[in-house]
Amino acid sequence: MVELNAHTVVFAIFSIITLGGAVGVVWNRNLVSSSYWLIFSLFGVAGLFVLLSAPFLAAVQVLVYIGAVGILITFSVMLTRGMTQIKDVFNRQSAASGVVAVLLFVVLLVGVVLPVWGPSGALSSAPASDVVATTAELGVALVDGSQYVLPFELVSLLLTAALLGAIVIARDQDK
Amino acid sequence: MNVLNEWAFVGVFFALSWALPALPIVAAVFFSPKKANAIKLQTYECGVETVGDTWVQFKVQYYLYGLVFLVFDVEMIFLFPWAMAYERLDTFQFFAGIVFIILLLDVLVYAVKKNVLEWS
Amino acid sequence: MDVCSINNIARCLVNSGFDPALAQFITILLGVVVVASFPLVVVIFLIWVERKFAARIQDRIGPNRVGPYGLLQTVADAIKLIAKEDITPAGADRLVYNAAPIMAVMSVLLIWAVIPFSPIHVGVDLEIGALYFVAVASIATLAIMLAGWSSNNKYALLGAFRVVAQLVSYEVPLVFALLVPILFASSMSMQDIVHAQSGMWFFFMAPVAGLIFFISSQAETGRAPFDLLEAESEIVAGFNIEYSGMKFGLFFAGEFMHVLTNGVLMAVLFFGGWLGPLVEQAPIILGPLYLFAKSTFWYLLSLLIRNTVPRVRIDQLMDFNWKFLVPLSIVNFVVIAVLLRLCEALGIAPAAANANDFVANIPQTLVLLLGNAAIAAYVLNRLRRAGREQRLAEAGRTLAAVGEKAAVAH
């Protein structure tokens, strides 16, 4: 079923980067190191986007997650002094979060992966890399009245709201 | 060249652009003297010993700049496909993009009014 | 069997018995080696240019001992850096500490993958080329953050924080200025952007965007007047304080390369890249020649600014970005988008058939220029007023201080 070619090898490499980075995040006792492992992991995701013929999303992944979110996480970790050196790998919520993670995994598998890519799924016959839309088509779809124009404008409002909230919280701490 | 082939080029380029700058560093390992001692390896300071942790708490200002940047960054991402599709947009679609940018300007005006972007 | 040349290596290798996949890989590898080593070789020469240029401005001679005109000075410096003792400070995160300088060079080097040298010679003409270059350039920010953090030094960390705040801030106007050529070309591919300028260079249609791009890319390199990371008197050399030997050198190699890269990007995005007379006839010679002639102009201008303009304070730096460049770049983008629409609606824009015709582009360019002039006039007026207010306020403070002193003396 899975044949060994350059595509699968590269997929394996990026998967290892993604998962290995994720393990690094949860296994590290230093929060700053954790955030760098997170960036490493997100880089793997960017590679997976390229393999899925979604270069736009790959570039966005690098630009937003590595160039902005990664930096912001580092900034915020440095703001929380004393959080940089944690003694234990596991905290008291580990059991609860484990259950939540397993549940989420099952929900994703049953709710999304199987219906779409499963044996009788909507996209079972077409490999994902054949479903190609250009970035310009995405641009039209974003502002098209019959497609995504409302979510598009709402994103702008949502980001504004997020910024307002963060400013209020950060400034209170300042005083 | 198909799309994945193009990205194979980028992938090889990526690997090589790690390797090329690493070369002089590796070369330096062979050619440089290694006479380290405890005092030489100390943290570089103005002649006195380092006091306390490197992890001093930084001011919230850096975080706020980072945050405002993040909001702009995410919104700019959406403008790239819009600008790319510019020739194909009808009037409604065109103004949808303009409204988006004006909402973005809102953020800036608010941040400036609230003195968030003040370096104090 | 056809003649082997740079344009058909893959076919040639297959013909001489190579496996097609292997042949393809070799082709890619050859292309990468050529494109990636080019900036690395050029940077050796650039450092010499930069030092000579700075020396002349400061009424010195500059390097003139090693080789003719001191041309081999950089080579000597590189050998010296390799032979220097390399100190990794105690408490440093070794892996991150060593990776950071490599990443700093890598982020600049990766940009060259999408630079079109001629109509047919380009590393790779990605559909999202312009976004790709912004994305890889943002890795430099991460490299500095990593360098500052892994050194385990307060000054390094503080310096890194400042630089990162500066770099992320100036990325906003940079991207908004970049959106203007994308708008004109309706494409993010660098090659398409160059082709779209065959009628009229984008700089004449959007000079304000061009200048914003130039200023913010100057800030992205951390060059004077934005060289706060090197403010020796304030933060002891900044994020690279603990670095020595070749690793220290790599940060600077990256910076020197970045300045040239900015010149090249200016040329590609606003000055028609490889476009020029007769370029279609001899693309491999004339294309790069035109491209680098245009880049050199911006490169030298950047050096001139670096050597003649005093450093700004960090609060001025941030104010200049968030209260001036960012709003200006956004308004500029909106104005150009609306004017372009208007031109199309009024039929001033050149038809698709004669988009490459210089004369057909003139009316639209004039309209856009007028819009730019209006923005520039408003901005300059505003700046003059703000400057006068500040000077008056300062003069008032000085007067008050003098008055106080006089009162005390009495």
mmCIF file with all atom_site columns, N, CA, C and O in Angstrom, chain A residues 137-165:
data_model
loop_
_atom_site.group_PDB
_atom_site.id
_atom_site.type_symbol
_atom_site.label_atom_id
_atom_site.label_alt_id
_atom_site.label_comp_id
_atom_site.label_asym_id
_atom_site.label_entity_id
_atom_site.label_seq_id
_atom_site.pdbx_PDB_ins_code
_atom_site.Cartn_x
_atom_site.Cartn_y
_atom_site.Cartn_z
_atom_site.occupancy
_atom_site.B_iso_or_equiv
_atom_site.pdbx_formal_charge
_atom_site.auth_seq_id
_atom_site.auth_comp_id
_atom_site.auth_asym_id
_atom_site.auth_atom_id
_atom_site.pdbx_PDB_model_num
ATOM 1   N N  . GLU A 1 137 ? -6.587  31.733 -6.469 1.00 0.00 ? 137 GLU A N  1
ATOM 2   C CA . GLU A 1 137 ? -7.958  31.245 -6.254 1.00 0.00 ? 137 GLU A CA 1
ATOM 3   C C  . GLU A 1 137 ? -8.354  31.400 -4.800 1.00 0.00 ? 137 GLU A C  1
ATOM 4   O O  . GLU A 1 137 ? -9.499  31.744 -4.489 1.00 0.00 ? 137 GLU A O  1
ATOM 5   N N  . LEU A 1 138 ? -7.413  31.145 -3.926 1.00 0.00 ? 138 LEU A N  1
ATOM 6   C CA . LEU A 1 138 ? -7.662  31.345 -2.502 1.00 0.00 ? 138 LEU A CA 1
ATOM 7   C C  . LEU A 1 138 ? -8.005  32.808 -2.238 1.00 0.00 ? 138 LEU A C  1
ATOM 8   O O  . LEU A 1 138 ? -8.933  33.122 -1.484 1.00 0.00 ? 138 LEU A O  1
ATOM 9   N N  . GLY A 1 139 ? -7.261  33.704 -2.883 1.00 0.00 ? 139 GLY A N  1
ATOM 10  C CA . GLY A 1 139 ? -7.515  35.131 -2.704 1.00 0.00 ? 139 GLY A CA 1
ATOM 11  C C  . GLY A 1 139 ? -8.916  35.512 -3.120 1.00 0.00 ? 139 GLY A C  1
ATOM 12  O O  . GLY A 1 139 ? -9.602  36.273 -2.421 1.00 0.00 ? 139 GLY A O  1
ATOM 13  N N  . VAL A 1 140 ? -9.378  34.978 -4.244 1.00 0.00 ? 140 VAL A N  1
ATOM 14  C CA . VAL A 1 140 ? -10.749 35.282 -4.695 1.00 0.00 ? 140 VAL A CA 1
ATOM 15  C C  . VAL A 1 140 ? -11.750 34.693 -3.714 1.00 0.00 ? 140 VAL A C  1
ATOM 16  O O  . VAL A 1 140 ? -12.708 35.362 -3.305 1.00 0.00 ? 140 VAL A O  1
ATOM 17  N N  . ALA A 1 141 ? -11.513 33.448 -3.306 1.00 0.00 ? 141 ALA A N  1
ATOM 18  C CA . ALA A 1 141 ? -12.460 32.776 -2.411 1.00 0.00 ? 141 ALA A CA 1
ATOM 19  C C  . ALA A 1 141 ? -12.608 33.529 -1.091 1.00 0.00 ? 141 ALA A C  1
ATOM 20  O O  . ALA A 1 141 ? -13.696 33.596 -0.523 1.00 0.00 ? 141 ALA A O  1
ATOM 21  N N  . LEU A 1 142 ? -11.510 34.128 -0.628 1.00 0.00 ? 142 LEU A N  1
ATOM 22  C CA . LEU A 1 142 ? -11.551 34.817 0.667  1.00 0.00 ? 142 LEU A CA 1
ATOM 23  C C  . LEU A 1 142 ? -12.503 36.011 0.654  1.00 0.00 ? 142 LEU A C  1
ATOM 24  O O  . LEU A 1 142 ? -13.145 36.306 1.651  1.00 0.00 ? 142 LEU A O  1
ATOM 25  N N  . VAL A 1 143 ? -12.582 36.710 -0.467 1.00 0.00 ? 143 VAL A N  1
ATOM 26  C CA . VAL A 1 143 ? -13.389 37.927 -0.495 1.00 0.00 ? 143 VAL A CA 1
ATOM 27  C C  . VAL A 1 143 ? -14.645 37.752 -1.339 1.00 0.00 ? 143 VAL A C  1
ATOM 28  O O  . VAL A 1 143 ? -15.357 38.716 -1.590 1.00 0.00 ? 143 VAL A O  1
ATOM 29  N N  . ASP A 1 144 ? -14.926 36.515 -1.774 1.00 0.00 ? 144 ASP A N  1
ATOM 30  C CA . ASP A 1 144 ? -16.105 36.300 -2.599 1.00 0.00 ? 144 ASP A CA 1
ATOM 31  C C  . ASP A 1 144 ? -17.362 36.303 -1.735 1.00 0.00 ? 144 ASP A C  1
ATOM 32  O O  . ASP A 1 144 ? -17.411 35.671 -0.683 1.00 0.00 ? 144 ASP A O  1
ATOM 33  N N  . GLY A 1 145 ? -18.394 37.036 -2.199 1.00 0.00 ? 145 GLY A N  1
ATOM 34  C CA . GLY A 1 145 ? -19.629 37.174 -1.434 1.00 0.00 ? 145 GLY A CA 1
ATOM 35  C C  . GLY A 1 145 ? -20.286 35.844 -1.127 1.00 0.00 ? 145 GLY A C  1
ATOM 36  O O  . GLY A 1 145 ? -20.894 35.668 -0.077 1.00 0.00 ? 145 GLY A O  1
ATOM 37  N N  . SER A 1 146 ? -20.164 34.866 -2.034 1.00 0.00 ? 146 SER A N  1
ATOM 38  C CA . SER A 1 146 ? -20.828 33.583 -1.804 1.00 0.00 ? 146 SER A CA 1
ATOM 39  C C  . SER A 1 146 ? -19.909 32.586 -1.105 1.00 0.00 ? 146 SER A C  1
ATOM 40  O O  . SER A 1 146 ? -20.304 31.457 -0.884 1.00 0.00 ? 146 SER A O  1
ATOM 41  N N  . GLN A 1 147 ? -18.691 32.988 -0.790 1.00 0.00 ? 147 GLN A N  1
ATOM 42  C CA . GLN A 1 147 ? -17.794 32.037 -0.127 1.00 0.00 ? 147 GLN A CA 1
ATOM 43  C C  . GLN A 1 147 ? -17.370 32.498 1.266  1.00 0.00 ? 147 GLN A C  1
ATOM 44  O O  . GLN A 1 147 ? -18.146 32.406 2.198  1.00 0.00 ? 147 GLN A O  1
ATOM 45  N N  . TYR A 1 148 ? -16.174 33.044 1.408  1.00 0.00 ? 148 TYR A N  1
ATOM 46  C CA . TYR A 1 148 ? -15.643 33.235 2.761  1.00 0.00 ? 148 TYR A CA 1
ATOM 47  C C  . TYR A 1 148 ? -15.533 34.692 3.179  1.00 0.00 ? 148 TYR A C  1
ATOM 48  O O  . TYR A 1 148 ? -14.721 35.020 4.030  1.00 0.00 ? 148 TYR A O  1
ATOM 49  N N  . VAL A 1 149 ? -16.303 35.587 2.595  1.00 0.00 ? 149 VAL A N  1
ATOM 50  C CA . VAL A 1 149 ? -16.059 36.995 2.888  1.00 0.00 ? 149 VAL A CA 1
ATOM 51  C C  . VAL A 1 149 ? -16.387 37.323 4.345  1.00 0.00 ? 149 VAL A C  1
ATOM 52  O O  . VAL A 1 149 ? -15.687 38.104 4.986  1.00 0.00 ? 149 VAL A O  1
ATOM 53  N N  . LEU A 1 150 ? -17.415 36.691 4.884  1.00 0.00 ? 150 LEU A N  1
ATOM 54  C CA . LEU A 1 150 ? -17.780 36.995 6.275  1.00 0.00 ? 150 LEU A CA 1
ATOM 55  C C  . LEU A 1 150 ? -16.707 36.514 7.258  1.00 0.00 ? 150 LEU A C  1
ATOM 56  O O  . LEU A 1 150 ? -16.241 37.303 8.086  1.00 0.00 ? 150 LEU A O  1
ATOM 57  N N  . PRO A 1 151 ? -16.295 35.235 7.154  1.00 0.00 ? 151 PRO A N  1
ATOM 58  C CA . PRO A 1 151 ? -15.186 34.819 8.027  1.00 0.00 ? 151 PRO A CA 1
ATOM 59  C C  . PRO A 1 151 ? -13.954 35.692 7.853  1.00 0.00 ? 151 PRO A C  1
ATOM 60  O O  . PRO A 1 151 ? -13.255 35.998 8.821  1.00 0.00 ? 151 PRO A O  1
ATOM 61  N N  . PHE A 1 152 ? -13.702 36.110 6.609  1.00 0.00 ? 152 PHE A N  1
ATOM 62  C CA . PHE A 1 152 ? -12.532 36.929 6.305  1.00 0.00 ? 152 PHE A CA 1
ATOM 63  C C  . PHE A 1 152 ? -12.559 38.222 7.109  1.00 0.00 ? 152 PHE A C  1
ATOM 64  O O  . PHE A 1 152 ? -11.587 38.597 7.770  1.00 0.00 ? 152 PHE A O  1
ATOM 65  N N  . GLU A 1 153 ? -13.709 38.915 7.099  1.00 0.00 ? 153 GLU A N  1
ATOM 66  C CA . GLU A 1 153 ? -13.807 40.168 7.849  1.00 0.00 ? 153 GLU A CA 1
ATOM 67  C C  . GLU A 1 153 ? -13.806 39.894 9.353  1.00 0.00 ? 153 GLU A C  1
ATOM 68  O O  . GLU A 1 153 ? -13.279 40.671 10.139 1.00 0.00 ? 153 GLU A O  1
ATOM 69  N N  . LEU A 1 154 ? -14.453 38.754 9.722  1.00 0.00 ? 154 LEU A N  1
ATOM 70  C CA . LEU A 1 154 ? -14.511 38.431 11.147 1.00 0.00 ? 154 LEU A CA 1
ATOM 71  C C  . LEU A 1 154 ? -13.120 38.149 11.712 1.00 0.00 ? 154 LEU A C  1
ATOM 72  O O  . LEU A 1 154 ? -12.852 38.458 12.869 1.00 0.00 ? 154 LEU A O  1
ATOM 73  N N  . VAL A 1 155 ? -12.249 37.589 10.888 1.00 0.00 ? 155 VAL A N  1
ATOM 74  C CA . VAL A 1 155 ? -10.877 37.347 11.338 1.00 0.00 ? 155 VAL A CA 1
ATOM 75  C C  . VAL A 1 155 ? -10.249 38.652 11.791 1.00 0.00 ? 155 VAL A C  1
ATOM 76  O O  . VAL A 1 155 ? -9.621  38.736 12.849 1.00 0.00 ? 155 VAL A O  1
ATOM 77  N N  . SER A 1 156 ? -10.482 39.680 10.973 1.00 0.00 ? 156 SER A N  1
ATOM 78  C CA . SER A 1 156 ? -9.921  40.985 11.310 1.00 0.00 ? 156 SER A CA 1
ATOM 79  C C  . SER A 1 156 ? -10.455 41.461 12.655 1.00 0.00 ? 156 SER A C  1
ATOM 80  O O  . SER A 1 156 ? -9.699  41.924 13.514 1.00 0.00 ? 156 SER A O  1
ATOM 81  N N  . LEU A 1 157 ? -11.768 41.328 12.855 1.00 0.00 ? 157 LEU A N  1
ATOM 82  C CA . LEU A 1 157 ? -12.378 41.754 14.124 1.00 0.00 ? 157 LEU A CA 1
ATOM 83  C C  . LEU A 1 157 ? -11.855 40.906 15.276 1.00 0.00 ? 157 LEU A C  1
ATOM 84  O O  . LEU A 1 157 ? -11.564 41.420 16.363 1.00 0.00 ? 157 LEU A O  1
ATOM 85  N N  . LEU A 1 158 ? -11.761 39.596 15.027 1.00 0.00 ? 158 LEU A N  1
ATOM 86  C CA . LEU A 1 158 ? -11.303 38.684 16.073 1.00 0.00 ? 158 LEU A CA 1
ATOM 87  C C  . LEU A 1 158 ? -9.894  39.048 16.532 1.00 0.00 ? 158 LEU A C  1
ATOM 88  O O  . LEU A 1 158 ? -9.609  39.096 17.737 1.00 0.00 ? 158 LEU A O  1
ATOM 89  N N  . LEU A 1 159 ? -9.044  39.347 15.562 1.00 0.00 ? 159 LEU A N  1
ATOM 90  C CA . LEU A 1 159 ? -7.667  39.715 15.909 1.00 0.00 ? 159 LEU A CA 1
ATOM 91  C C  . LEU A 1 159 ? -7.642  41.014 16.693 1.00 0.00 ? 159 LEU A C  1
ATOM 92  O O  . LEU A 1 159 ? -6.887  41.164 17.645 1.00 0.00 ? 159 LEU A O  1
ATOM 93  N N  . THR A 1 160 ? -8.507  41.953 16.280 1.00 0.00 ? 160 THR A N  1
ATOM 94  C CA . THR A 1 160 ? -8.591  43.210 17.025 1.00 0.00 ? 160 THR A CA 1
ATOM 95  C C  . THR A 1 160 ? -8.995  42.930 18.467 1.00 0.00 ? 160 THR A C  1
ATOM 96  O O  . THR A 1 160 ? -8.389  43.450 19.407 1.00 0.00 ? 160 THR A O  1
ATOM 97  N N  . ALA A 1 161 ? -10.012 42.077 18.626 1.00 0.00 ? 161 ALA A N  1
ATOM 98  C CA . ALA A 1 161 ? -10.483 41.744 19.971 1.00 0.00 ? 161 ALA A CA 1
ATOM 99  C C  . ALA A 1 161 ? -9.370  41.076 20.779 1.00 0.00 ? 161 ALA A C  1
ATOM 100 O O  . ALA A 1 161 ? -9.161  41.399 21.954 1.00 0.00 ? 161 ALA A O  1
ATOM 101 N N  . ALA A 1 162 ? -8.641  40.168 20.122 1.00 0.00 ? 162 ALA A N  1
ATOM 102 C CA . ALA A 1 162 ? -7.553  39.475 20.820 1.00 0.00 ? 162 ALA A CA 1
ATOM 103 C C  . ALA A 1 162 ? -6.524  40.473 21.310 1.00 0.00 ? 162 ALA A C  1
ATOM 104 O O  . ALA A 1 162 ? -6.036  40.406 22.443 1.00 0.00 ? 162 ALA A O  1
ATOM 105 N N  . LEU A 1 163 ? -6.222  41.448 20.456 1.00 0.00 ? 163 LEU A N  1
ATOM 106 C CA . LEU A 1 163 ? -5.225  42.446 20.832 1.00 0.00 ? 163 LEU A CA 1
ATOM 107 C C  . LEU A 1 163 ? -5.718  43.287 22.002 1.00 0.00 ? 163 LEU A C  1
ATOM 108 O O  . LEU A 1 163 ? -4.974  43.550 22.953 1.00 0.00 ? 163 LEU A O  1
ATOM 109 N N  . LEU A 1 164 ? -6.993  43.697 21.940 1.00 0.00 ? 164 LEU A N  1
ATOM 110 C CA . LEU A 1 164 ? -7.552  44.507 23.031 1.00 0.00 ? 164 LEU A CA 1
ATOM 111 C C  . LEU A 1 164 ? -7.413  43.758 24.350 1.00 0.00 ? 164 LEU A C  1
ATOM 112 O O  . LEU A 1 164 ? -6.935  44.304 25.345 1.00 0.00 ? 164 LEU A O  1
ATOM 113 N N  . GLY A 1 165 ? -7.824  42.476 24.341 1.00 0.00 ? 165 GLY A N  1
ATOM 114 C CA . GLY A 1 165 ? -7.759  41.688 25.569 1.00 0.00 ? 165 GLY A CA 1
ATOM 115 C C  . GLY A 1 165 ? -6.342  41.609 26.099 1.00 0.00 ? 165 GLY A C  1
ATOM 116 O O  . GLY A 1 165 ? -6.089  41.847 27.291 1.00 0.00 ? 165 GLY A O  1
#
